[in-house]
CSV table of C-alpha atoms in Angstrom, one decimal:
chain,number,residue,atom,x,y,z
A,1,UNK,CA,-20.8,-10.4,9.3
A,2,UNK,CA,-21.2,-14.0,9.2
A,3,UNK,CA,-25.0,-15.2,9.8
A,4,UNK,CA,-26.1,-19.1,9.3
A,5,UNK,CA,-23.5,-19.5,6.7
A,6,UNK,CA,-20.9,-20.9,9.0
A,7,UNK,CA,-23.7,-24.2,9.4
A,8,UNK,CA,-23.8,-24.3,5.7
A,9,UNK,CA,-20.2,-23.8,5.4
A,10,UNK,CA,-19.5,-26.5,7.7
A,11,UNK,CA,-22.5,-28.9,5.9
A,12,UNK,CA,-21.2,-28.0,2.5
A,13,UNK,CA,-17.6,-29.8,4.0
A,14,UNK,CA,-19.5,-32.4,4.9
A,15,UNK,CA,-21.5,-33.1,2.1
A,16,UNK,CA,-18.4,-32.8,-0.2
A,17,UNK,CA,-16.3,-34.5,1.7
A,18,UNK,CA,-13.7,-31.5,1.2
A,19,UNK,CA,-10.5,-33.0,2.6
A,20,UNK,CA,-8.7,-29.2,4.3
A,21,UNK,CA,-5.1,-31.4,3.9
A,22,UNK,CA,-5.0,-30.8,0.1
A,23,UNK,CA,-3.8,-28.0,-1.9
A,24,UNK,CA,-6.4,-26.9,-3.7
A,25,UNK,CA,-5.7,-25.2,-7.1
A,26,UNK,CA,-7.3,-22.3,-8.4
A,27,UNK,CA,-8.6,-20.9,-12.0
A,28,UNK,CA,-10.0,-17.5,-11.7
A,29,UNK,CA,-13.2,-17.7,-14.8
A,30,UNK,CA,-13.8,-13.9,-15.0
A,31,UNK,CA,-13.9,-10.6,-13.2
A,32,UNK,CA,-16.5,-8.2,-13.9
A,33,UNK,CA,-18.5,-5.4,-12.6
A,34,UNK,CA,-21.5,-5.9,-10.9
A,35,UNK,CA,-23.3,-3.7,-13.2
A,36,UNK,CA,-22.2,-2.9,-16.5
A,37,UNK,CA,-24.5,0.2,-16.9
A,38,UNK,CA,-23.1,1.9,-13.7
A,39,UNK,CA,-20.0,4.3,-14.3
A,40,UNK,CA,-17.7,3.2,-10.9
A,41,UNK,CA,-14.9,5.6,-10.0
A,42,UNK,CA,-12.9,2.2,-9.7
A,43,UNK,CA,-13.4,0.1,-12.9
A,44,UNK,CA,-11.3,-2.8,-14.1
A,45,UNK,CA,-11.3,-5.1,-17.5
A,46,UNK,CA,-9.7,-8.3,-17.1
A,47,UNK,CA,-9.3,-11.0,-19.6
A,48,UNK,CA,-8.0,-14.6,-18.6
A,49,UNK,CA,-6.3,-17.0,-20.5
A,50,UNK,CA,-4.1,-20.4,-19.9
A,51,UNK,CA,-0.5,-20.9,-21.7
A,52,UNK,CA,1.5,-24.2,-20.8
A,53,UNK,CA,-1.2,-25.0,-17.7
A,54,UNK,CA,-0.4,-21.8,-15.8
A,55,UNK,CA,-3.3,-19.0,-15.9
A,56,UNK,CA,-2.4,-15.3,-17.0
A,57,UNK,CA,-4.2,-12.4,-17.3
A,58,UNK,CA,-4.2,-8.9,-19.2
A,59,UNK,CA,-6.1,-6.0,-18.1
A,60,UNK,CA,-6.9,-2.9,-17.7
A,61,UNK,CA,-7.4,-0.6,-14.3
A,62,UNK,CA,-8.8,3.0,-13.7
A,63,UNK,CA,-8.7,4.8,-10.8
A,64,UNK,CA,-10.6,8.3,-10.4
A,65,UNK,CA,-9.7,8.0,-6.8
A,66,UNK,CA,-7.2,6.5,-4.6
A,67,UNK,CA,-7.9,3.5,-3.0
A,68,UNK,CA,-6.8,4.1,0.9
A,69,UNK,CA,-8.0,3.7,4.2
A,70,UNK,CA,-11.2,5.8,3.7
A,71,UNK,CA,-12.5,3.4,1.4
A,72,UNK,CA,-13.9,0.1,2.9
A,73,UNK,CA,-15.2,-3.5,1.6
A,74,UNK,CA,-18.2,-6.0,1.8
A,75,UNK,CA,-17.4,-9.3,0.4
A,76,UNK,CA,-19.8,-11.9,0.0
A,77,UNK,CA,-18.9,-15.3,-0.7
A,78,UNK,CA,-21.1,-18.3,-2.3
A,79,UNK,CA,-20.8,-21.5,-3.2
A,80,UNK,CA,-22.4,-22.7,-6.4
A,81,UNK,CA,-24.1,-26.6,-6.0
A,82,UNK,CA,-25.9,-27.6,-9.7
A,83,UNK,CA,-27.0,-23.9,-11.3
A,84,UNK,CA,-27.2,-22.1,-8.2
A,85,UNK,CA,-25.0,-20.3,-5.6
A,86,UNK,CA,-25.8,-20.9,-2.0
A,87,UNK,CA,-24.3,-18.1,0.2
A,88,UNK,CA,-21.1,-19.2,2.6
A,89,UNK,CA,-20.3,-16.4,4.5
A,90,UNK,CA,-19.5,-12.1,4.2
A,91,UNK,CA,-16.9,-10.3,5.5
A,92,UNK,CA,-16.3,-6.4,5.9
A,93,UNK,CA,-13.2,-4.8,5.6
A,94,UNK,CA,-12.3,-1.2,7.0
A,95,UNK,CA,-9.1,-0.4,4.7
A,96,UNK,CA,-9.7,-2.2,1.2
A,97,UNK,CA,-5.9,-1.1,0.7
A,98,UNK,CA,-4.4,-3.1,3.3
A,99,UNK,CA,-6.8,-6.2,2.9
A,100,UNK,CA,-5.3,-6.6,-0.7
A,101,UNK,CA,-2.1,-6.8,0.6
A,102,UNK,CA,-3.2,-8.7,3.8
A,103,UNK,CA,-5.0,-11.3,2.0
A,104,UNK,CA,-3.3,-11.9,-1.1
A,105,UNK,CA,0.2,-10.9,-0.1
A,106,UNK,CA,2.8,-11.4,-2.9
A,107,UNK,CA,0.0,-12.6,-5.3
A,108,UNK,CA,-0.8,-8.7,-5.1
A,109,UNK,CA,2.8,-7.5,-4.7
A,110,UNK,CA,3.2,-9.5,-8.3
A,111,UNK,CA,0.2,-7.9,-10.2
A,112,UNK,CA,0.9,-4.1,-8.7
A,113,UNK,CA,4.5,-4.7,-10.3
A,114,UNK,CA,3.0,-5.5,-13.6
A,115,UNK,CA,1.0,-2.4,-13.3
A,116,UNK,CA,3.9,-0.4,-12.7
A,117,UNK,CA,2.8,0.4,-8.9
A,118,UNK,CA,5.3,0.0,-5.8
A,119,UNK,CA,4.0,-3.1,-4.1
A,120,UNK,CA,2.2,-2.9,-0.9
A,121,UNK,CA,1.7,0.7,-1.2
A,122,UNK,CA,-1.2,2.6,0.4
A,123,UNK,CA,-3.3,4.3,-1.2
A,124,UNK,CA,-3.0,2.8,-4.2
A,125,UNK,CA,-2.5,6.1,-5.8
A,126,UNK,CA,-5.7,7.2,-9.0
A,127,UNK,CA,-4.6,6.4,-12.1
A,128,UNK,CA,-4.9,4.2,-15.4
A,129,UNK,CA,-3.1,0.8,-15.0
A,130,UNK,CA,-2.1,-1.9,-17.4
A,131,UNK,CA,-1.2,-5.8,-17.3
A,132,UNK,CA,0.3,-7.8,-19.8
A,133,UNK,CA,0.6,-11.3,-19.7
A,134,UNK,CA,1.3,-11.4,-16.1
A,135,UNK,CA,1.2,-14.7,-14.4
A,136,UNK,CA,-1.4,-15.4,-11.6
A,137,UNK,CA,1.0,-17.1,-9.0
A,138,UNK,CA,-2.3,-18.5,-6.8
A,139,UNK,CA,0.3,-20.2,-4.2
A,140,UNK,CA,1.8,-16.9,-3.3
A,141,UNK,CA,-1.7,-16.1,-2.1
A,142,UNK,CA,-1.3,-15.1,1.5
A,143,UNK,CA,-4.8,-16.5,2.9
A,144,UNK,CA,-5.7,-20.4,3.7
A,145,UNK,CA,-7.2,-21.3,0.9
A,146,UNK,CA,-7.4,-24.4,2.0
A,147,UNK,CA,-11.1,-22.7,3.9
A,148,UNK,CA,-12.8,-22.9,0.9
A,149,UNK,CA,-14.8,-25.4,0.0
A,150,UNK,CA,-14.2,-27.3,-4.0
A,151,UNK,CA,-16.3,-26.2,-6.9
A,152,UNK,CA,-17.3,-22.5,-8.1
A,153,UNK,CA,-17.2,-19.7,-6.0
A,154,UNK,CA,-18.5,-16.5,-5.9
A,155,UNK,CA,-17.1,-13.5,-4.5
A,156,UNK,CA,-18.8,-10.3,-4.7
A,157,UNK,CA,-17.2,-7.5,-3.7
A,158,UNK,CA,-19.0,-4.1,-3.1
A,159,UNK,CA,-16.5,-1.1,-2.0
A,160,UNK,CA,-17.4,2.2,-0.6
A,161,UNK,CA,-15.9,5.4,0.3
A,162,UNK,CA,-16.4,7.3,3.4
A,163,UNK,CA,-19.8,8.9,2.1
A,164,UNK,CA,-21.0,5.5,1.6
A,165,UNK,CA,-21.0,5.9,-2.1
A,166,UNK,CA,-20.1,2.5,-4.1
A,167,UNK,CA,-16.9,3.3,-5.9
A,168,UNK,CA,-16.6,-0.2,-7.1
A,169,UNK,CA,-18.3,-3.4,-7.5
A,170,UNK,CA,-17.2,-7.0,-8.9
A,171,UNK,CA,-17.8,-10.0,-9.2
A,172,UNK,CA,-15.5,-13.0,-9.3
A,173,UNK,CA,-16.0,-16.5,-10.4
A,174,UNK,CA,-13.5,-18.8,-9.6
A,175,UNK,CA,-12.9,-22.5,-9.8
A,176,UNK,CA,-11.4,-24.0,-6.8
A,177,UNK,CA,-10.4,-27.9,-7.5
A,178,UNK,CA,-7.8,-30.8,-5.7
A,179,UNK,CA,-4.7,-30.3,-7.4
């Protein structure tokens, strides 16, 4: 679902003079839901902090349903330039499941171990799930994320089941810099 957002992706490259041969680092600044008023059947509580210039996070996950292949995603991406975000690009996602695992590879496989889950599994089975101080290893994320442009991004993430109910909604600020 990508609409004039690939010409302001590619301008936004331009205009920043993003050079794709650098590894970019990341710094996730928070995860929340997209409406705090709004009971999801998937809800999550994350809180971020940096020890020794490596990012870790402890949190909190529930479950009311497992998260499978009848349960699909909308992500929108945006790009923030002074106090606003400019939209980049969406993407849609049939199995939410296997785009965890397909995007962020062992970056997931490394958090679901925290939580006590087998990695890569499908569904992720309902349930309440913990992390404690576990490390956010951004280079074992499986996707280029070399794509993205510098600066803060915006990803918001809506998911629904099969009845088209929203299950889950959040939003994710992250910084993207040169290392």
């Amino acid at each position: 679902m990508i609409r004039n957002g690939v010409f302001i992706y590619v301008l936004l490259f331009i205009i920043l003079k993003v050079d794709a041969q650098s590894q970019p680092s990341l710094m996730i600044n928070s995860l929340k839901q997209c409406d705090s008023n709004v009971s999801y059947p998937v809800e999550a509580s994350v809180d971020f902090y940096i020890k020794d210039k490596k990012q870790f996070a402890n949190g909190n996950a529930t479950l009311k349903i497992p998260v499978g292949n009848d349960i699909r995603s909308n992500c929108t991406v945006e790009h923030r330039i002074g106090k606003r975000y400019f939209y980049l690009f969406s993407f849609v996602e049939k199995d939410v499941c296997k785009a965890i695992h397909k995007y962020l590879g062992e970056f997931s496989y490394e958090i679901e171990r925290s939580a006590g889950l087998v990695p890569g599994l499908c569904p992720i089975p309902q349930g309440r799930y913990h992390v404690h101080d576990v490390l956010l290893n951004f280079d074992r994320i499986t996707m280029s994320l070399e794509a993205f442009p510098y600066g803060d991004l915006r990803f918001t993430t809506v998911v629904i089941d099969k009845t088209n109910r929203v299950v889950a909604c959040f939003i994710v600020t992250v910084k993207n810099s040169e290392a």
